[in-house]
Coordinates of C-alpha atoms (C1' of nucleotides) in Angstrom, one line a residue:
Chain A
M1 CA 61.5 23.0 36.9
S2 CA 58.5 21.1 38.0
G3 CA 55.9 19.6 35.6
M4 CA 55.7 22.4 33.0
T5 CA 59.0 21.8 31.3
K6 CA 57.6 20.3 28.1
P7 CA 54.8 22.8 27.3
A8 CA 57.1 25.6 28.3
S9 CA 59.8 24.6 25.8
K10 CA 57.1 24.6 23.2
S11 CA 55.5 28.0 23.9
L12 CA 58.7 29.8 24.7
A13 CA 60.5 28.8 21.5
P14 CA 57.8 28.2 18.8
E15 CA 60.5 27.8 16.1
A16 CA 62.2 25.0 17.9
R17 CA 60.0 22.3 16.6
P18 CA 59.7 19.0 18.6
Y19 CA 61.8 16.0 17.6
H20 CA 58.9 14.5 15.8
H21 CA 57.7 17.0 13.3
G22 CA 54.1 16.0 13.1
D23 CA 53.5 16.2 9.3
L24 CA 56.9 16.3 7.7
S25 CA 55.8 14.9 4.3
R26 CA 53.4 17.8 3.9
A27 CA 56.0 20.2 5.1
L28 CA 58.6 18.8 2.6
V29 CA 56.2 19.1 -0.3
E30 CA 55.5 22.7 0.6
A31 CA 59.1 23.5 1.1
A32 CA 59.8 22.0 -2.4
Q33 CA 57.1 24.2 -3.9
R34 CA 58.6 27.2 -2.2
I35 CA 62.0 26.5 -3.6
L36 CA 60.7 25.9 -7.1
E37 CA 58.8 29.2 -7.2
K38 CA 61.7 31.1 -5.7
D39 CA 64.8 29.7 -7.4
G40 CA 63.6 27.3 -10.1
P41 CA 64.0 23.6 -10.7
A42 CA 67.8 23.7 -10.8
A43 CA 67.9 24.7 -7.1
L44 CA 65.6 21.9 -6.0
S45 CA 67.9 19.4 -4.3
L46 CA 66.7 17.1 -1.6
R47 CA 69.1 18.6 0.8
A48 CA 67.8 22.1 0.1
V49 CA 64.3 20.9 0.7
A50 CA 65.3 19.4 4.0
R51 CA 67.1 22.7 4.9
E52 CA 64.0 24.7 4.0
A53 CA 61.9 22.5 6.2
G54 CA 64.4 22.7 9.0
V55 CA 65.3 19.1 9.3
S56 CA 68.4 17.0 8.7
P57 CA 69.4 15.9 5.1
A58 CA 68.4 12.3 5.8
A59 CA 65.0 13.0 7.3
P60 CA 63.1 13.0 4.0
Y61 CA 64.1 9.4 3.4
H62 CA 61.6 8.3 6.1
H63 CA 58.8 9.7 4.0
F64 CA 59.9 9.3 0.4
K65 CA 62.1 6.5 -0.8
D66 CA 64.2 8.9 -2.9
K67 CA 64.2 12.3 -4.5
G68 CA 62.0 11.1 -7.4
E69 CA 59.2 10.2 -5.0
L70 CA 59.2 13.6 -3.5
L71 CA 59.0 15.2 -6.9
E72 CA 56.1 12.9 -7.8
A73 CA 54.2 14.3 -4.8
V74 CA 54.9 17.8 -6.0
A75 CA 53.9 16.8 -9.5
H76 CA 50.7 15.3 -8.2
E77 CA 49.7 18.6 -6.7
G78 CA 50.6 20.4 -9.9
W79 CA 48.2 18.3 -11.9
T80 CA 45.5 19.0 -9.4
A81 CA 46.2 22.7 -9.7
L82 CA 46.1 22.5 -13.5
D83 CA 42.8 20.6 -13.3
A84 CA 41.3 23.4 -11.3
A85 CA 42.6 26.0 -13.7
L86 CA 41.0 24.1 -16.6
T87 CA 37.7 23.7 -14.8
A88 CA 37.6 27.4 -14.1
A89 CA 38.3 28.2 -17.8
R90 CA 35.7 25.8 -18.9
Q91 CA 32.9 27.4 -16.9
K92 CA 33.8 30.8 -18.1
A93 CA 33.3 30.1 -21.8
A94 CA 30.2 30.9 -23.7
D95 CA 29.8 28.6 -26.8
A96 CA 31.6 25.3 -27.5
N97 CA 34.3 26.7 -29.8
E98 CA 35.2 29.4 -27.3
R99 CA 35.2 26.8 -24.5
M100 CA 37.8 24.8 -26.4
T101 CA 40.1 27.8 -27.2
G102 CA 39.7 29.0 -23.6
L103 CA 40.8 25.6 -22.4
G104 CA 44.0 25.8 -24.5
V105 CA 44.8 29.3 -23.4
A106 CA 44.2 28.4 -19.8
Y107 CA 46.5 25.4 -20.2
V108 CA 49.4 27.4 -21.6
C109 CA 48.9 30.2 -19.1
F110 CA 49.2 27.7 -16.3
A111 CA 52.5 26.6 -17.7
R112 CA 53.7 30.1 -18.1
D113 CA 52.7 31.1 -14.6
N114 CA 54.1 28.0 -12.9
P115 CA 57.0 27.1 -15.2
A116 CA 59.0 25.2 -12.5
I117 CA 56.1 23.0 -11.4
Y118 CA 55.1 22.4 -15.0
R119 CA 58.6 21.2 -15.7
V120 CA 58.5 18.8 -12.7
M121 CA 55.1 17.5 -13.8
Y122 CA 56.4 16.4 -17.2
D123 CA 59.8 15.3 -16.0
C124 CA 58.1 12.8 -13.7
S125 CA 55.8 11.7 -16.5
R126 CA 58.7 11.1 -18.8
D127 CA 60.5 9.0 -16.2
K128 CA 57.5 6.7 -16.1
D129 CA 56.7 6.9 -19.8
S130 CA 53.2 7.9 -19.0
L131 CA 50.9 10.7 -17.9
P132 CA 49.5 10.2 -14.4
D133 CA 46.3 8.1 -14.0
Q134 CA 45.0 11.1 -12.2
L135 CA 44.2 12.7 -15.5
K136 CA 41.9 10.0 -16.7
D137 CA 39.4 10.0 -13.9
D138 CA 37.6 13.4 -14.4
G139 CA 41.0 15.1 -14.4
A140 CA 42.5 17.6 -16.8
Y141 CA 42.8 15.2 -19.8
C142 CA 39.2 14.2 -19.3
Q143 CA 38.1 17.8 -19.3
V144 CA 39.6 18.3 -22.7
R145 CA 38.0 15.2 -24.1
N146 CA 34.6 16.0 -22.6
T147 CA 34.8 19.5 -24.1
I148 CA 35.5 18.1 -27.5
D149 CA 32.8 15.6 -27.2
E150 CA 30.3 18.2 -26.2
R151 CA 31.2 20.4 -29.1
S152 CA 30.6 17.6 -31.6
G153 CA 27.3 16.8 -30.0
G154 CA 28.5 13.4 -28.9
T155 CA 28.3 11.9 -32.4
V156 CA 32.0 11.4 -32.9
S157 CA 33.6 7.9 -32.7
E158 CA 35.6 6.8 -29.7
I159 CA 38.8 6.6 -31.7
D160 CA 38.3 10.0 -33.3
L161 CA 37.5 11.5 -29.9
E162 CA 40.7 10.1 -28.4
L163 CA 42.8 11.3 -31.4
A164 CA 41.4 14.8 -31.2
T165 CA 42.1 14.9 -27.5
I166 CA 45.6 13.8 -28.0
A167 CA 46.2 16.3 -30.8
A168 CA 44.8 19.1 -28.7
W169 CA 46.8 18.0 -25.7
C170 CA 50.1 17.8 -27.6
A171 CA 49.6 21.1 -29.3
G172 CA 48.9 22.7 -25.9
H173 CA 52.0 21.1 -24.3
G174 CA 54.2 22.1 -27.2
L175 CA 53.1 25.7 -27.0
A176 CA 53.4 25.6 -23.2
E177 CA 57.0 24.6 -23.5
M178 CA 57.8 27.4 -26.0
I179 CA 55.6 30.2 -24.9
G180 CA 58.5 32.1 -23.4
F181 CA 60.7 31.8 -26.4
K182 CA 62.0 35.1 -27.8
Q183 CA 61.2 34.2 -31.4
F184 CA 57.5 34.8 -30.6
D185 CA 58.0 38.3 -29.3
P186 CA 57.4 40.2 -32.5
L187 CA 54.3 38.2 -33.2
K188 CA 52.9 38.7 -29.8
E189 CA 53.4 42.4 -30.2
A190 CA 51.8 42.4 -33.7
L191 CA 48.7 40.6 -32.3
G192 CA 48.3 42.8 -29.3
G193 CA 49.6 40.7 -26.4
E194 CA 50.5 37.2 -25.4
E195 CA 46.9 36.0 -24.9
A196 CA 45.9 37.1 -28.3
F197 CA 48.9 35.3 -29.7
L198 CA 47.8 32.2 -28.0
R199 CA 44.3 32.4 -29.3
A200 CA 45.6 32.9 -32.8
V201 CA 47.8 29.9 -32.6
F202 CA 45.0 27.7 -31.3
E203 CA 42.7 28.9 -34.0
H204 CA 45.3 28.1 -36.6
L205 CA 45.4 24.6 -35.3
G206 CA 41.8 24.1 -36.2
M207 CA 41.6 21.1 -34.0
F208 CA 38.2 20.1 -35.3
A209 CA 39.0 20.2 -38.9
R210 CA 38.6 16.5 -39.3
L211 CA 35.7 16.1 -36.9
D212 CA 33.7 18.7 -38.9
Q213 CA 34.3 17.1 -42.2
G214 CA 33.7 13.5 -41.1
Chain N
M1 CA 116.9 6.6 -28.7
S2 CA 118.0 8.6 -31.7
G3 CA 115.7 10.7 -33.8
M4 CA 112.8 8.4 -34.2
T5 CA 111.5 8.6 -30.6
K6 CA 108.5 10.7 -31.3
P7 CA 107.0 8.8 -34.3
A8 CA 107.9 5.5 -32.5
S9 CA 105.9 6.4 -29.4
K10 CA 102.9 7.1 -31.6
S11 CA 103.0 4.0 -33.7
L12 CA 103.9 1.6 -31.0
A13 CA 101.1 2.7 -28.6
P14 CA 98.3 4.2 -30.6
E15 CA 96.0 4.3 -27.6
A16 CA 98.5 6.3 -25.6
R17 CA 97.6 9.7 -27.1
P18 CA 100.1 12.5 -27.0
Y19 CA 99.9 15.1 -24.3
H20 CA 98.2 17.5 -26.7
H21 CA 95.2 15.7 -28.0
G22 CA 94.9 17.4 -31.4
D23 CA 91.2 18.0 -31.6
L24 CA 89.8 17.5 -28.1
S25 CA 86.6 19.6 -28.6
R26 CA 85.5 17.3 -31.4
A27 CA 86.4 14.2 -29.4
L28 CA 84.5 15.5 -26.4
V29 CA 81.3 16.2 -28.4
E30 CA 81.5 12.7 -29.9
A31 CA 82.1 11.2 -26.5
A32 CA 79.1 13.0 -25.2
Q33 CA 77.0 11.7 -28.1
R34 CA 78.2 8.1 -27.4
I35 CA 77.2 8.4 -23.7
L36 CA 73.8 9.9 -24.6
E37 CA 73.0 7.0 -26.9
K38 CA 74.3 4.4 -24.6
D39 CA 73.1 5.5 -21.2
G40 CA 70.8 8.5 -21.7
P41 CA 70.9 12.1 -20.5
A42 CA 71.1 11.2 -16.8
A43 CA 74.5 9.6 -17.3
L44 CA 75.9 12.6 -19.1
S45 CA 78.3 14.3 -16.7
L46 CA 81.2 16.4 -17.7
R47 CA 83.5 14.0 -15.9
A48 CA 82.0 11.0 -17.7
V49 CA 82.6 12.7 -21.0
A50 CA 86.2 13.4 -20.1
R51 CA 86.6 9.8 -19.0
E52 CA 85.1 8.6 -22.2
A53 CA 87.5 10.8 -24.2
G54 CA 90.4 9.6 -22.0
V55 CA 91.4 13.0 -20.5
S56 CA 91.4 14.5 -17.1
P57 CA 88.2 15.9 -15.6
A58 CA 89.5 19.5 -16.0
A59 CA 90.5 19.1 -19.6
P60 CA 87.2 20.1 -21.1
Y61 CA 87.4 23.5 -19.5
H62 CA 90.0 24.5 -22.0
H63 CA 87.5 24.1 -24.8
F64 CA 84.1 24.8 -23.2
K65 CA 83.6 27.4 -20.5
D66 CA 81.2 25.0 -18.7
K67 CA 79.1 22.0 -19.1
G68 CA 76.3 23.9 -20.7
E69 CA 78.5 25.1 -23.5
L70 CA 79.5 21.5 -24.3
L71 CA 75.8 20.5 -24.4
E72 CA 75.2 23.4 -26.7
A73 CA 77.7 22.0 -29.1
V74 CA 75.9 18.6 -28.9
A75 CA 72.5 20.3 -29.4
H76 CA 73.9 22.1 -32.4
E77 CA 74.7 18.9 -34.1
G78 CA 71.3 17.6 -33.1
W79 CA 69.5 20.4 -34.9
T80 CA 71.6 19.8 -38.0
A81 CA 70.7 16.1 -38.0
L82 CA 67.0 17.0 -37.6
D83 CA 67.4 19.4 -40.5
A84 CA 68.7 16.6 -42.6
A85 CA 65.9 14.3 -41.6
L86 CA 63.3 16.8 -42.5
T87 CA 64.9 17.5 -45.8
A88 CA 64.8 13.9 -46.7
A89 CA 61.2 13.6 -45.7
R90 CA 60.3 16.6 -47.8
Q91 CA 61.8 15.3 -50.9
K92 CA 60.0 11.9 -50.6
A93 CA 56.5 13.4 -50.5
A94 CA 54.2 13.5 -53.5
D95 CA 51.6 16.2 -53.1
A96 CA 51.7 19.2 -50.8
N97 CA 49.4 17.8 -48.1
E98 CA 51.4 14.6 -47.9
R99 CA 54.6 16.7 -47.7
M100 CA 53.3 18.4 -44.6
T101 CA 52.2 15.3 -42.9
G102 CA 55.4 13.5 -43.8
L103 CA 57.3 16.4 -42.3
G104 CA 55.5 16.0 -39.0
V105 CA 55.9 12.2 -39.0
A106 CA 59.6 12.6 -39.7
Y107 CA 60.0 15.1 -36.9
V108 CA 58.4 12.9 -34.3
C109 CA 60.3 9.9 -35.5
F110 CA 63.6 11.7 -35.2
A111 CA 62.7 12.5 -31.5
R112 CA 61.7 8.9 -31.0
D113 CA 64.9 7.5 -32.4
N114 CA 67.2 10.0 -30.7
P115 CA 65.4 10.8 -27.5
A116 CA 68.5 11.8 -25.5
I117 CA 69.8 14.2 -28.1
Y118 CA 66.3 15.6 -28.6
R119 CA 66.1 16.2 -24.9
V120 CA 69.4 18.1 -24.9
M121 CA 68.3 20.1 -27.9
Y122 CA 65.3 21.5 -26.0
D123 CA 67.0 21.7 -22.6
C124 CA 69.5 24.1 -24.2
S125 CA 66.8 26.1 -25.9
R126 CA 64.9 26.5 -22.7
D127 CA 68.0 27.8 -20.9
K128 CA 68.3 30.5 -23.5
D129 CA 64.5 31.1 -23.9
S130 CA 64.9 30.7 -27.6
L131 CA 65.3 28.2 -30.4
P132 CA 68.7 28.4 -32.0
D133 CA 69.2 30.9 -34.9
Q134 CA 70.3 27.9 -36.9
L135 CA 66.7 27.1 -37.6
K136 CA 65.8 30.3 -39.2
D137 CA 68.4 30.3 -42.0
D138 CA 67.2 27.5 -44.2
G139 CA 67.1 25.2 -41.2
A140 CA 64.4 22.9 -39.9
Y141 CA 62.0 25.6 -38.9
C142 CA 62.4 27.2 -42.3
Q143 CA 61.6 24.0 -44.0
V144 CA 58.3 23.7 -42.3
R145 CA 57.4 27.3 -43.1
N146 CA 58.4 26.9 -46.7
T147 CA 56.3 23.7 -47.0
I148 CA 53.3 25.5 -45.6
D149 CA 53.9 28.4 -48.0
E150 CA 54.2 26.2 -51.0
R151 CA 50.9 24.4 -50.1
S152 CA 49.0 27.6 -49.9
G153 CA 50.4 28.8 -53.2
G154 CA 52.3 31.7 -51.6
T155 CA 49.1 33.7 -51.1
V156 CA 49.0 33.6 -47.4
S157 CA 50.0 36.7 -45.3
E158 CA 53.3 36.8 -43.5
I159 CA 51.6 36.7 -40.1
D160 CA 49.4 33.8 -40.9
L161 CA 52.3 31.9 -42.3
E162 CA 54.3 32.4 -39.2
L163 CA 51.3 31.5 -37.0
A164 CA 50.7 28.3 -39.0
T165 CA 54.4 27.4 -38.7
I166 CA 54.4 27.9 -35.0
A167 CA 51.2 25.9 -34.6
A168 CA 52.6 23.0 -36.6
W169 CA 56.0 23.2 -34.8
C170 CA 54.3 23.2 -31.3
A171 CA 52.1 20.2 -32.2
G172 CA 55.1 18.3 -33.5
H173 CA 57.1 19.0 -30.4
G174 CA 54.3 18.1 -28.0
L175 CA 53.7 14.8 -29.8
A176 CA 57.5 14.2 -29.9
E177 CA 57.7 14.5 -26.1
M178 CA 54.8 12.1 -25.5
I179 CA 55.1 9.6 -28.3
G180 CA 56.5 7.0 -26.0
F181 CA 53.8 7.3 -23.4
K182 CA 51.9 4.2 -22.5
Q183 CA 48.5 5.8 -22.8
F184 CA 48.9 5.8 -26.6
D185 CA 49.6 2.1 -26.9
P186 CA 46.0 0.9 -27.4
L187 CA 45.4 3.6 -30.0
K188 CA 48.6 2.7 -31.9
E189 CA 47.5 -0.9 -32.0
A190 CA 44.0 0.0 -33.1
L191 CA 45.4 2.1 -36.0
G192 CA 47.9 -0.5 -37.1
G193 CA 51.2 0.8 -35.8
E194 CA 53.0 3.9 -34.5
E195 CA 53.4 5.6 -37.8
A196 CA 49.7 5.3 -38.6
F197 CA 49.0 6.7 -35.2
L198 CA 51.2 9.7 -35.9
R199 CA 49.5 10.3 -39.3
A200 CA 46.1 10.2 -37.7
V201 CA 47.0 12.7 -35.0
F202 CA 48.5 15.1 -37.5
E203 CA 45.5 14.8 -39.7
H204 CA 43.3 15.6 -36.8
L205 CA 45.3 18.8 -36.2
G206 CA 44.2 20.0 -39.6
M207 CA 46.9 22.6 -39.6
F208 CA 45.6 24.4 -42.6
A209 CA 42.1 24.8 -41.4
R210 CA 42.3 28.5 -41.1
L211 CA 44.5 29.1 -44.2
D212 CA 41.9 27.3 -46.3
Q213 CA 39.0 29.3 -45.1
G214 CA 40.7 32.7 -45.2
Chain W
dA1 C1' 56.0 0.4 33.0
dG2 C1' 58.3 -1.8 29.4
dA3 C1' 58.8 -3.1 24.7
dT4 C1' 58.1 -1.9 19.9
dA5 C1' 58.1 0.8 16.1
dA6 C1' 58.3 5.2 13.9
dT7 C1' 60.8 9.3 13.3
dC8 C1' 64.8 12.2 13.2
dT9 C1' 70.2 13.0 13.5
dT10 C1' 75.0 12.0 12.8
dT11 C1' 78.3 10.3 10.1
dG12 C1' 80.2 8.7 5.9
dC13 C1' 80.7 7.5 0.9
dA14 C1' 81.1 8.3 -4.0
dG15 C1' 80.1 11.3 -7.6
dC16 C1' 79.3 15.9 -9.4
dG17 C1' 80.8 20.9 -11.5
dT18 C1' 84.3 24.0 -11.0
dT19 C1' 88.7 26.4 -9.7
dT20 C1' 93.6 26.8 -8.9
dA21 C1' 98.3 25.8 -9.5
dG22 C1' 101.6 23.3 -11.8
dA23 C1' 103.4 20.2 -15.8
dT24 C1' 104.0 19.6 -20.8
dG25 C1' 105.2 20.6 -25.3
dG26 C1' 104.3 22.9 -30.0
dA27 C1' 105.0 27.4 -32.0
dT28 C1' 107.3 31.8 -32.3
dT29 C1' 110.9 34.7 -31.6
dT30 C1' 115.6 35.8 -31.0
Chain T
dA1 C1' 119.8 26.4 -32.2
dA2 C1' 118.1 28.4 -27.9
dA3 C1' 115.0 30.8 -25.3
dT4 C1' 110.5 32.2 -24.7
dC5 C1' 105.7 32.1 -24.9
dC6 C1' 101.3 30.2 -24.6
dA7 C1' 97.8 26.8 -25.6
dT8 C1' 96.8 22.6 -23.6
dC9 C1' 96.9 19.2 -20.4
dT10 C1' 97.1 17.1 -15.2
dA11 C1' 96.6 17.0 -10.1
dA12 C1' 94.5 18.5 -6.2
dA13 C1' 91.1 20.6 -3.8
dC14 C1' 86.3 22.8 -2.5
dG15 C1' 81.6 22.5 -1.7
dC16 C1' 77.8 20.5 -3.3
dT17 C1' 74.7 16.4 -4.3
dG18 C1' 71.9 11.7 -3.5
dC19 C1' 71.9 8.2 -0.6
dA20 C1' 73.0 4.3 3.2
dA21 C1' 74.1 2.8 7.8
dA22 C1' 73.9 3.3 12.6
dG23 C1' 72.6 5.7 16.7
dA24 C1' 69.4 8.9 19.3
dT25 C1' 64.7 10.3 20.5
dT26 C1' 59.8 9.8 21.2
dA27 C1' 55.1 8.1 20.3
dT28 C1' 52.3 4.1 20.8
dC29 C1' 50.8 -0.3 22.1
dT30 C1' 50.6 -4.1 25.3

DNA sequence: AGATAATCTTTGCAGCGTTTAGATGGATTT
DNA sequence: AAATCCATCTAAACGCTGCAAAGATTATCT
């Protein structure tokens, strides 16, 4: 018992973390994501997150003022991930029309593959009555608008561009919220799979109808 | 104390309801609606509903197997109300195009004016991964499909009709979920009000683009 | 080295959904 | 009319939740 007590306790029991965690906020966000993926949004209590991170139920309150603020952090990472998914889809597309449809399909697929996080993203937005500012500065929303602008050759008015972006965004969100609904199953089958169904719906939306005729 | 005790206790103290309520399920649904309108979905606990209805916290369990089943009853009435709103909008429209846009505007306005009930309606649907069957049998969904069918003169294929209905429905739902978002405020102002904004978005969707060209 | 501030734990409170056991009283049978 | 049955209600309790207050622990700064 001379001198080496502290490092020894660390190396001998690596799971017994020190009193000060080091980066608990990060650990909490990751714990929340783990719970969301495993058991869904209903299981996401602050206490469960603390449990998963291995700290006391009150510990999170030193990093987030309440549960909502932790969820906001989770949502923030969700929007970043969505942004990345849209960027990837945009680069994969050939022509302008395909690029737009691909963006829509990628959006809905993100929601389908990350339903719990997608839920949290919009729950947070609704609490604040606004989408995060994150989206405006070269984020996901901006990508959609840019894609529409490119397709029209940059000749469309600012208002029409904004309206078309909103229309596309709303359609994508609506479809994202319902993509798992059983009512669509026969149609998905008839069209040869879920992605084909998505493309068909987006094509029916004809989001450029007005831009093309004006 | 002779003979008249029972009616006397009723007429003398009308707020002291008898041990057996009479129609508690109905009273509970109405209590839930009252709470939703007054304090929003976050305040809607089963206990609060029981309190509002003047019964014990366990009383609801004799009429609904759990909280979700009560919410389903509330949602059911919500869909019926939405149905009525769409019917009214449909009858007010002149030509076929106007009828379709009017339907969309009416849909979103219903969600804007009854945000809490609208939330419950879709929360329930999501729990079951399906929209209620209610919509298919001459309900709201059916109204949209019929309107699209009428507009196209009944010449459109079954699959295209279904796809167009889904597209329109998703766009309406997406817009309904975001209509209150602050990002839209400048645009609403620029277009001269919220309803004008809604019309503009729906026109941008050009929901008949594909039907017209095929 | 000692003080300060940040971080974590313990304890506690009120509210939640739900279950169990018991009270009440209308309806049905005898 | 009396006894029975059963739907309906209440009371009490369990484990969960979000959150606040107060105390313990440790890093950091002077």
